[in-house]
Coordinates of C-alpha atoms and ligand atoms in Angstrom, one line a residue:
X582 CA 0.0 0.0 0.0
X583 CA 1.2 3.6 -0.6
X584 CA -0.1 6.8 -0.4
X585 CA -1.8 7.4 -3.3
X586 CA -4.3 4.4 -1.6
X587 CA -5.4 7.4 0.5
X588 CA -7.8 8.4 -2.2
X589 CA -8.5 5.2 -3.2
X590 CA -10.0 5.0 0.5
X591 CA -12.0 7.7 0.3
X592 CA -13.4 6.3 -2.7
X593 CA -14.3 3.1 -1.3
X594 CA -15.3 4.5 1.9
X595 CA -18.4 5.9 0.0
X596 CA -18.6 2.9 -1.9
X597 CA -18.7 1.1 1.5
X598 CA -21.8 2.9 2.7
X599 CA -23.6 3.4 0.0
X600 CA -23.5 -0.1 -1.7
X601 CA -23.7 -3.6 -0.9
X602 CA -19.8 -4.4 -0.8
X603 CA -18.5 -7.6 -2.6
X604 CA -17.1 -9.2 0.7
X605 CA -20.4 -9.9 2.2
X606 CA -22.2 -13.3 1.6
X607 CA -24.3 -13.1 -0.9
X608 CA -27.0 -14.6 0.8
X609 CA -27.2 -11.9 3.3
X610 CA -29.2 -8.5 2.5
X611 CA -28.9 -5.3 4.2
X612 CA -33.0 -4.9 4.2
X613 CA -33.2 -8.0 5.8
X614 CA -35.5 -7.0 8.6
X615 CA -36.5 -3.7 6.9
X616 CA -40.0 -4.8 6.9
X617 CA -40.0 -7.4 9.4
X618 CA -38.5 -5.5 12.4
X619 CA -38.0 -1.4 11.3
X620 CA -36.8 -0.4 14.6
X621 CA -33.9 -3.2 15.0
X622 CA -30.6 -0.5 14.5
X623 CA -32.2 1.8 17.4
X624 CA -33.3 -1.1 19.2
X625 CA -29.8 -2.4 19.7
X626 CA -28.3 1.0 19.5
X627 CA -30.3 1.7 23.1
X628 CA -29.1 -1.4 24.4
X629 CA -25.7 -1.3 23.5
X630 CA -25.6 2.8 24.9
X631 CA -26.9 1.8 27.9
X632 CA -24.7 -0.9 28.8
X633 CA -21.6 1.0 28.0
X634 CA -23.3 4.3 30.0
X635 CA -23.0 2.1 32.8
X636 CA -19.8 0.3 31.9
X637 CA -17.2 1.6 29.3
X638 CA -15.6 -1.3 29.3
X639 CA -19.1 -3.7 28.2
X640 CA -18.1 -1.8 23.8
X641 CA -14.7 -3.5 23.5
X642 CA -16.2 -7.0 25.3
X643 CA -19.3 -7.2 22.9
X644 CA -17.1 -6.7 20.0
X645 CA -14.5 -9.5 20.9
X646 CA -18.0 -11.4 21.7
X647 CA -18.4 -11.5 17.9
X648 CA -15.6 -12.0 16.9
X649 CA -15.5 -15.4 19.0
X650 CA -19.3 -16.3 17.8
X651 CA -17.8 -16.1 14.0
X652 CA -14.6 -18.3 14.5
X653 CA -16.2 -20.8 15.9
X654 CA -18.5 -22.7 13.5
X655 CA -19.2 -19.6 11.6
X656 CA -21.4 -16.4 13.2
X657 CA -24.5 -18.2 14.4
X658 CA -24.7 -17.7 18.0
X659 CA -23.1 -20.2 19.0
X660 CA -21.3 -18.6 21.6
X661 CA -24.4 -17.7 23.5
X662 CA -25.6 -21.3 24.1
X663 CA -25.5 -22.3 28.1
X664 CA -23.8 -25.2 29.3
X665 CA -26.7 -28.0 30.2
X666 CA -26.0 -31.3 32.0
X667 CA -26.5 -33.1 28.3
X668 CA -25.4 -30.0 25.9
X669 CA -21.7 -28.4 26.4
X670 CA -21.1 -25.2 24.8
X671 CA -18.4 -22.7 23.9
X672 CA -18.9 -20.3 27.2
X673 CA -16.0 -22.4 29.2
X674 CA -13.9 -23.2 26.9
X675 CA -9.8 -21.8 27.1
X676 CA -10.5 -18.8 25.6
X677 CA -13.7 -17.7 26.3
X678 CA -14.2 -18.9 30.3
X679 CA -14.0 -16.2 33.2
X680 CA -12.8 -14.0 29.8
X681 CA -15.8 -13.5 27.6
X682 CA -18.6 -11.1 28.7
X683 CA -21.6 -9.2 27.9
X684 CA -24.2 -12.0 28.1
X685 CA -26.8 -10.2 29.8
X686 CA -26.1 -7.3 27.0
X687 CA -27.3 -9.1 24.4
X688 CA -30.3 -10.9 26.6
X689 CA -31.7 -7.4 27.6
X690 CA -31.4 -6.2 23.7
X691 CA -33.7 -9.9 22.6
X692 CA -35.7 -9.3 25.4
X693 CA -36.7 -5.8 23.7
X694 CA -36.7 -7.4 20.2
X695 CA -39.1 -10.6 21.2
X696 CA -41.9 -7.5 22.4
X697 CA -41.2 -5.3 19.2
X698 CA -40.7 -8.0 16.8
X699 CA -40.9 -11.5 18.5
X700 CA -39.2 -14.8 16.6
X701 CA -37.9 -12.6 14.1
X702 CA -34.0 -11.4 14.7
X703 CA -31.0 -14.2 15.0
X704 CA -29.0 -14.0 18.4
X705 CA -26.2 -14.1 15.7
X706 CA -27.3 -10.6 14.1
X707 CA -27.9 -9.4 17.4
X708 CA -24.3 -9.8 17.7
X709 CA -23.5 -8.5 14.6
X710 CA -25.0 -5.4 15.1
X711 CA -24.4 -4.6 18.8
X712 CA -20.2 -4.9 17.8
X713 CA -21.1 -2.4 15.3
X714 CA -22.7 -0.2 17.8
X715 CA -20.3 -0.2 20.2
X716 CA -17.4 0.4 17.7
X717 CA -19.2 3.8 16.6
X718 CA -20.0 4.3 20.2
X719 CA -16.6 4.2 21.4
X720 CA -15.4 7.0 18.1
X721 CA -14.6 4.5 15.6
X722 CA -15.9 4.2 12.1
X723 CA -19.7 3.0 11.3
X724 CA -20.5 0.4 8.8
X725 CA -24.0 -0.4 6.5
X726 CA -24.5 -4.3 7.8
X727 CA -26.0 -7.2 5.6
X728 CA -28.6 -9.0 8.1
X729 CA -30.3 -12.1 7.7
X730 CA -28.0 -14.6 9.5
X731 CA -30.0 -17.4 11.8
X732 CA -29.1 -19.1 14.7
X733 CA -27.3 -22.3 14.7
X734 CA -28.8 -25.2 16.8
X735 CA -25.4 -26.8 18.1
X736 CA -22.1 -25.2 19.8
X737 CA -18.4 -26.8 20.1
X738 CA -16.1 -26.4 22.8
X739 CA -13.1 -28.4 21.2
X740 CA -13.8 -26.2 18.0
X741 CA -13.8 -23.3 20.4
X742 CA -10.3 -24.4 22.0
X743 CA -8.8 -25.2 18.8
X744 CA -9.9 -22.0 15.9
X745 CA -9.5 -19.4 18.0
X746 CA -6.4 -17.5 18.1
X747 CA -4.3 -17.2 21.4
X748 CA -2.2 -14.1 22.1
X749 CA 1.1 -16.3 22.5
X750 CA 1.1 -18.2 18.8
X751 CA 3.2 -17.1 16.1
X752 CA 2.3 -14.4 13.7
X753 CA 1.8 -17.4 10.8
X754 CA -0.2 -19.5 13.1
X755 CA -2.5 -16.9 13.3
X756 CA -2.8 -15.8 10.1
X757 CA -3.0 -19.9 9.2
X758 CA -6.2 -19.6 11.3
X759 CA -7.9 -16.5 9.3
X760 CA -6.9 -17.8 6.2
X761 CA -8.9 -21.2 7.1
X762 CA -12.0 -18.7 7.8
X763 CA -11.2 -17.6 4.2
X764 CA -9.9 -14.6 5.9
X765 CA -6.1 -12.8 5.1
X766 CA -3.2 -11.3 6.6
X767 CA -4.6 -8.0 6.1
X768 CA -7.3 -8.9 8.1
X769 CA -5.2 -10.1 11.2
X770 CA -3.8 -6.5 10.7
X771 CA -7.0 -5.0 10.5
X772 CA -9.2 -6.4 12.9
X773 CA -6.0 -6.7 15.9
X774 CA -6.8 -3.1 15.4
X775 CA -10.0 -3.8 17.8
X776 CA -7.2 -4.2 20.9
X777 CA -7.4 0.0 20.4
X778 CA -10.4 -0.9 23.1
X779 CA -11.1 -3.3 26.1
X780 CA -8.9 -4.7 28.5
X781 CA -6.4 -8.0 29.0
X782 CA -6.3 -10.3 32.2
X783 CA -3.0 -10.7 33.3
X784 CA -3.0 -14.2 32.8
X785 CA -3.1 -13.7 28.7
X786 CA 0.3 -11.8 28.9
X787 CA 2.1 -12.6 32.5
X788 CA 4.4 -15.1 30.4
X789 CA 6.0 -12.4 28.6
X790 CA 6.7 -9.8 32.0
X791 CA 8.6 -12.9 34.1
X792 CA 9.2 -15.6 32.0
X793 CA 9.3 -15.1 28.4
X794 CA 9.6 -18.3 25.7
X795 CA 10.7 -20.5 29.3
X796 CA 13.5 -18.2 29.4
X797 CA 12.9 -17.1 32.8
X798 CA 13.4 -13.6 31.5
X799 CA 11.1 -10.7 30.3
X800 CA 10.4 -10.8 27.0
X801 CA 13.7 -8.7 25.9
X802 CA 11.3 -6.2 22.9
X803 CA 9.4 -5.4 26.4
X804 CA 11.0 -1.5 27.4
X805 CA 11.7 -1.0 31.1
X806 CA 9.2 1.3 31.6
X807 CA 5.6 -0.4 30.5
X808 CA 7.8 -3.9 32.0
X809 CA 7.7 -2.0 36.0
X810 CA 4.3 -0.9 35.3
X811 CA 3.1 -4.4 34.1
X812 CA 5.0 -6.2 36.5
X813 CA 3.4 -3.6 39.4
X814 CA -0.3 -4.7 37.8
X815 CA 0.4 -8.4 37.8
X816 CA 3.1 -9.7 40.1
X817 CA 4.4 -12.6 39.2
X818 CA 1.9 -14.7 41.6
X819 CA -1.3 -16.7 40.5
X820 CA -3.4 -14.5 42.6
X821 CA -2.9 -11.4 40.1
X822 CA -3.8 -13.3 37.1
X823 CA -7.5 -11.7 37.1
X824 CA -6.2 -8.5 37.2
X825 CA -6.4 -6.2 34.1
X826 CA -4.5 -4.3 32.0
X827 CA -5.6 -2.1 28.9
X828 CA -4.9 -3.6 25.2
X829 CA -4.2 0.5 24.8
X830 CA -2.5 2.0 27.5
X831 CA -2.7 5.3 26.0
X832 CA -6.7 5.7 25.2
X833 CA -8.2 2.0 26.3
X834 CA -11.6 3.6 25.9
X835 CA -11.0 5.7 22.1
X836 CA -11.4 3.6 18.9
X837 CA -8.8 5.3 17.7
X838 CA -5.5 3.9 15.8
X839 CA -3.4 4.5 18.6
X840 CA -3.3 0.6 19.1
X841 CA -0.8 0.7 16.0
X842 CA 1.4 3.5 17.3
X843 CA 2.0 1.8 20.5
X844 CA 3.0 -1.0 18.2
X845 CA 6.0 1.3 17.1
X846 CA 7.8 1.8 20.8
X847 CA 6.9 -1.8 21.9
X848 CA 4.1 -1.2 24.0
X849 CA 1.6 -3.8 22.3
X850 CA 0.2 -5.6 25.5
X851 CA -0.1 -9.3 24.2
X852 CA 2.3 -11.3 22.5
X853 CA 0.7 -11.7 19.2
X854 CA -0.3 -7.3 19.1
X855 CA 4.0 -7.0 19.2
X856 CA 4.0 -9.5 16.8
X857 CA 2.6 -7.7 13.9
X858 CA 5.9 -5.6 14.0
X859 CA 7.9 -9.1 13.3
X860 CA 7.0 -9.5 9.8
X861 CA 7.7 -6.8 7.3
X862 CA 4.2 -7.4 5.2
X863 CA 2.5 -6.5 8.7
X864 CA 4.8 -3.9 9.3
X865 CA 4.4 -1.5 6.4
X866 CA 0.1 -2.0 7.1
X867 CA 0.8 -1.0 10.9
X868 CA 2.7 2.0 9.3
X869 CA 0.3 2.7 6.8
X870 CA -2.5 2.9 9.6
X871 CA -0.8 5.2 11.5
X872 CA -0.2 7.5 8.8
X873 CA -3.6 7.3 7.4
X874 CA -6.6 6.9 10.3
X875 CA -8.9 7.2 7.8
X876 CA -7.7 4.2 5.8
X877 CA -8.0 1.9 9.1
X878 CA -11.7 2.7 10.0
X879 CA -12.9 2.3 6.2
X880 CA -10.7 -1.3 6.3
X881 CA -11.7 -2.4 9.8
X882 CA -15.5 -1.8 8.7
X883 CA -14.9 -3.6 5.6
X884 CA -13.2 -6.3 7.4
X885 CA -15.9 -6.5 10.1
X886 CA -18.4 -7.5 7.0
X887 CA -16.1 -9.7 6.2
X888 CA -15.8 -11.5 9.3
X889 CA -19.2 -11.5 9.9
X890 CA -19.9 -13.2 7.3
X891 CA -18.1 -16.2 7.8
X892 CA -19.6 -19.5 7.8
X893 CA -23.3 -18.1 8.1
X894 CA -26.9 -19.4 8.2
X895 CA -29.3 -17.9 6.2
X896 CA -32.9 -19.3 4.4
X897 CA -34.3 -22.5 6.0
X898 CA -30.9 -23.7 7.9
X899 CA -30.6 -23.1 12.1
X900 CA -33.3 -21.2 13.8
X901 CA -34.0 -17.9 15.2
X902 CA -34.1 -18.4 18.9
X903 CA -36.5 -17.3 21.0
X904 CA -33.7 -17.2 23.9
X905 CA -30.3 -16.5 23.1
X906 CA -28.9 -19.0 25.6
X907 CA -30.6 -21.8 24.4
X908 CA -32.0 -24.0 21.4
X909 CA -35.7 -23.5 20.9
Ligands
HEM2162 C1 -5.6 -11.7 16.0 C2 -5.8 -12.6 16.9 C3 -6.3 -12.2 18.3 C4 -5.8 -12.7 19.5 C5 -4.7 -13.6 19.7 C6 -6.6 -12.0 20.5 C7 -6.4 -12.3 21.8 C8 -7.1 -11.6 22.8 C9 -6.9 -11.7 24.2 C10 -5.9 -12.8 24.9 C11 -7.6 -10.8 24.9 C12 -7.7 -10.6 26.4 C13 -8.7 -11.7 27.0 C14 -8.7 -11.7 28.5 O1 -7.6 -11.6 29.1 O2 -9.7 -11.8 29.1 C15 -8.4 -10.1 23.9 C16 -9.2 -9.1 24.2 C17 -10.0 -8.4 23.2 N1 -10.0 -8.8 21.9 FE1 -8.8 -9.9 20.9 N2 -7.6 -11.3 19.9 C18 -7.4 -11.3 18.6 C19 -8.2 -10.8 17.6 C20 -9.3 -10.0 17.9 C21 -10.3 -9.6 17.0 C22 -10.4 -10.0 15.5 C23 -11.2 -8.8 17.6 C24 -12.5 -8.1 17.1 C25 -12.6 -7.8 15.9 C26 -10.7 -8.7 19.0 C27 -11.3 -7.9 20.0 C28 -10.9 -7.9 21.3 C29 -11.4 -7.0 22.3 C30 -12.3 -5.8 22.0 C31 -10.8 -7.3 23.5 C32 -11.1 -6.6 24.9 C33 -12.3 -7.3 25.5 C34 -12.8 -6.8 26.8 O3 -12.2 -5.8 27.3 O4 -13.7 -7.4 27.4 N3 -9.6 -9.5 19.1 N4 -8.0 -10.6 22.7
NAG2163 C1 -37.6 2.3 18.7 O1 -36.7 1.9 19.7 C2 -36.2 2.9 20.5 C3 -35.2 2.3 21.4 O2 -35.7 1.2 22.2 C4 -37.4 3.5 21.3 O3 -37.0 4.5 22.1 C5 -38.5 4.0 20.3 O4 -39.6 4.4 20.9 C6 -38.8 2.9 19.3 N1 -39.7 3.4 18.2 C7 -40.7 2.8 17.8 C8 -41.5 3.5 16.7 O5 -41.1 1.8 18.2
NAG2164 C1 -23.2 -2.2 35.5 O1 -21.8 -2.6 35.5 C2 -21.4 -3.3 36.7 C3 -19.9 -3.6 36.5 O2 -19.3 -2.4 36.4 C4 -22.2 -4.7 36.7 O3 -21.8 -5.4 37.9 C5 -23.7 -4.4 36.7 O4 -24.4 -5.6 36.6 C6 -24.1 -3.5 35.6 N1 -25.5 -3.1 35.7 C7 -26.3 -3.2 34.7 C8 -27.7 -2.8 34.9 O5 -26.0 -3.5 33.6
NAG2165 C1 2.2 -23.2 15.0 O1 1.7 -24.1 14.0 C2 2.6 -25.2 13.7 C3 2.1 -25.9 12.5 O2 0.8 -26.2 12.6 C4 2.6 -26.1 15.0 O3 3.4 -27.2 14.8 C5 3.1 -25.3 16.2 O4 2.9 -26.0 17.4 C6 2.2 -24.0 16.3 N1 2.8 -23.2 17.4 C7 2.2 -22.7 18.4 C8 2.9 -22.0 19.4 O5 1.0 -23.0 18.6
NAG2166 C1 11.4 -19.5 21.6 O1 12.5 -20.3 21.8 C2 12.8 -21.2 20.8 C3 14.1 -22.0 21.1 O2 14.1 -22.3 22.5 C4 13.1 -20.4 19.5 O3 13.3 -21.2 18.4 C5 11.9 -19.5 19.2 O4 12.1 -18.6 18.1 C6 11.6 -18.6 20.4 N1 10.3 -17.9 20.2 C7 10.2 -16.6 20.3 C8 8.8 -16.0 20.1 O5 11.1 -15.9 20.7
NAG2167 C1 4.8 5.0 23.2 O1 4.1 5.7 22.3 C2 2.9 6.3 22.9 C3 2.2 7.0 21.7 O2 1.6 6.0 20.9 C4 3.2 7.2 24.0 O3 2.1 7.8 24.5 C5 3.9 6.4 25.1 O4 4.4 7.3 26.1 C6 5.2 5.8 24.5 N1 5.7 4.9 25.5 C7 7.0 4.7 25.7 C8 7.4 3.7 26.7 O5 7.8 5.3 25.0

């Protein structure tokens, strides 16, 4: 990418908005529920602004709520489904247990749709829209959505443990796992841009303060200043391993592109955020982002469609729940 792309964004920005854009499934449509359930945006708009009124952090947690849904069996809810004595779920598997939140979120906004527009919107759209909300909420970029996803009937822990990434794989293993999702590189890029919100138990990144790669060392790109302040957050004892620390240490609570210009003096909190620096294709996109603010909200939108579109359920397969956290 190169400057003159600058223009090119703008162009496609519009194009963005305005049009249905060629990533998106073809089977989705963004009147889905034009007709069905007209008040949906503000629905989930009131939803999503209340939870954040009451806790900032709730935006960055409903987004990464997504973005676990879609990897996992595609974006069909999955996510949502409880844990039963016969039935177990995603919610407590590796990467998601005592980690992903903002249940309740997303209960309160079906609760709202089932009076306005009962058995008609997908948990999985639900979730869709409310990461959409809370990016645009938080002063990022917004995005035009296609709808018309439905809820999958089944959930998989294993597949849960196994496709989504973890902060302490290699760059290529994590790209390996987008490209699977017939996601790219640029799209790891992209979308890592989403640690510009939310926050990081200790436990996700402790490795890397006290005993980097079984060194028994801090990981050695880690400067001495944000190492004592990390270290002071999470001493290196199991009991700090809840404690949290912001993806962004400059503006946790801005979707903004700071995230990539943290990148730049080390300060990327998890392993795989530093690692984006490692490989000179990343590298030059980080740079370009930084330069160009503009160019990362058009591409995270157009990468959020993107995602979101993995793997979906539309026509007569899955359901649309009347409950999010469980099958009808
Ligand atoms: C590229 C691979 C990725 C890895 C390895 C990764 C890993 C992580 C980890 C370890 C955490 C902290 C969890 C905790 O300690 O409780 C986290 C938080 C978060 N992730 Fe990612 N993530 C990735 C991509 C993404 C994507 C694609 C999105 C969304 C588009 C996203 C959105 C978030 C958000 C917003 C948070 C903060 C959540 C909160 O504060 O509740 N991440 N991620
Ligand atoms: C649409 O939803 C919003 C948010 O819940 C609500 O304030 C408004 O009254 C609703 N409008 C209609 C026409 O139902
Ligand atoms: C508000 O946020 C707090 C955490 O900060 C949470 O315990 C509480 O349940 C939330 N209340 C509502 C109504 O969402
Ligand atoms: C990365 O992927 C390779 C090839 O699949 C695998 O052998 C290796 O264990 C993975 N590394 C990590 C840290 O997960
Ligand atoms: C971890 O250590 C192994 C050798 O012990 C080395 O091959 C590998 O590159 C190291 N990984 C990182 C991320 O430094
Ligand atoms: C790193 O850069 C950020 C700006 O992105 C700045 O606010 C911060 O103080 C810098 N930290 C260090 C340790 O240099």
């Amino acid at each position: 990418m190169d400057p003159s792309s600058y223009t090119h964004s703008l162009l496609s920005f519009v194009v963005v908005l305005v049009l249905s854009t060629p990533l998106a499934s073809s089977q989705l449509d963004y009147k889905f529920y034009d007709s069905t359930c007209p008040n949906l945006t503000n629905i989930v708009r009131s939803g999503v602004w209340s939870a954040v009124a009451n806790e900032t952090r709730m935006g960055a947690s409903l987004l990464r709520l997504h973005f676990h849904d879609c990897f996992v069996n595609g974006c069909d809810g999955s996510i949502l489904l409880d844990d039963t004595s016969t039935f177990t779920g995603e919610k407590n598997a590796g990467p998601n247990r005592m980690s992903a939140r903002g249940y309740e979120v997303i209960d309160a906004i079906k609760a709202n749709l089932e009076k306005s527009c009962p058995s008609t919107v997908s948990c999985a759209d639900i979730l869709t829209l409310a990461a959409r909300e809370a990016v645009h909420l938080a002063g990022g970029p917004f995005w035009s959505l296609p709808l018309g996803r439905r809820d999958g009937t089944t959930a998989s822990q294993s597949a849960a443990n196994q496709q989504i990434p973890s902060p302490s794989e290699p760059l290529e293993n994590i790209t390996a796992k987008f490209t699977s999702k017939g996601l790219e590189m640029k799209d790891v890029v992209v979308l890592s841009g989403a640690h510009t919100i939310g926050f990081a138990k200790c436990s996700s990144f402790k490795q890397r303060l006290f005993n980097f790669n079984s060194t028994g060392k801090p990981d050695p790109i880690l400067g001495s200043s944000i190492l004592n302040d990390l270290q002071s957050t999470c001493p290196n004892q199991d009991s700090s391993d809840s404690n949290l620390a912001a993806l962004d240490l400059v503006t946790p609570n801005k979707f903004d592109n700071v995230y990539y210009k943290n990148l730049l003096n080390n300060s990327g909190l998890l392993q795989s955020d530093q690692a984006l620096m490692g490989d000179s294709n990343s590298a030059a996109m980080v740079n370009n982002y930084i330069k160009y603010p503009y160019l990362f909200a058009n591409d995270f939108g157009a990468s959020m469609v993107k995602m979101g579109s993995i793997g979906v359920l539309t026509g007569k397969d899955g359901e649309i729940r009347k409950n999010c956290r469980m099958v009808n």
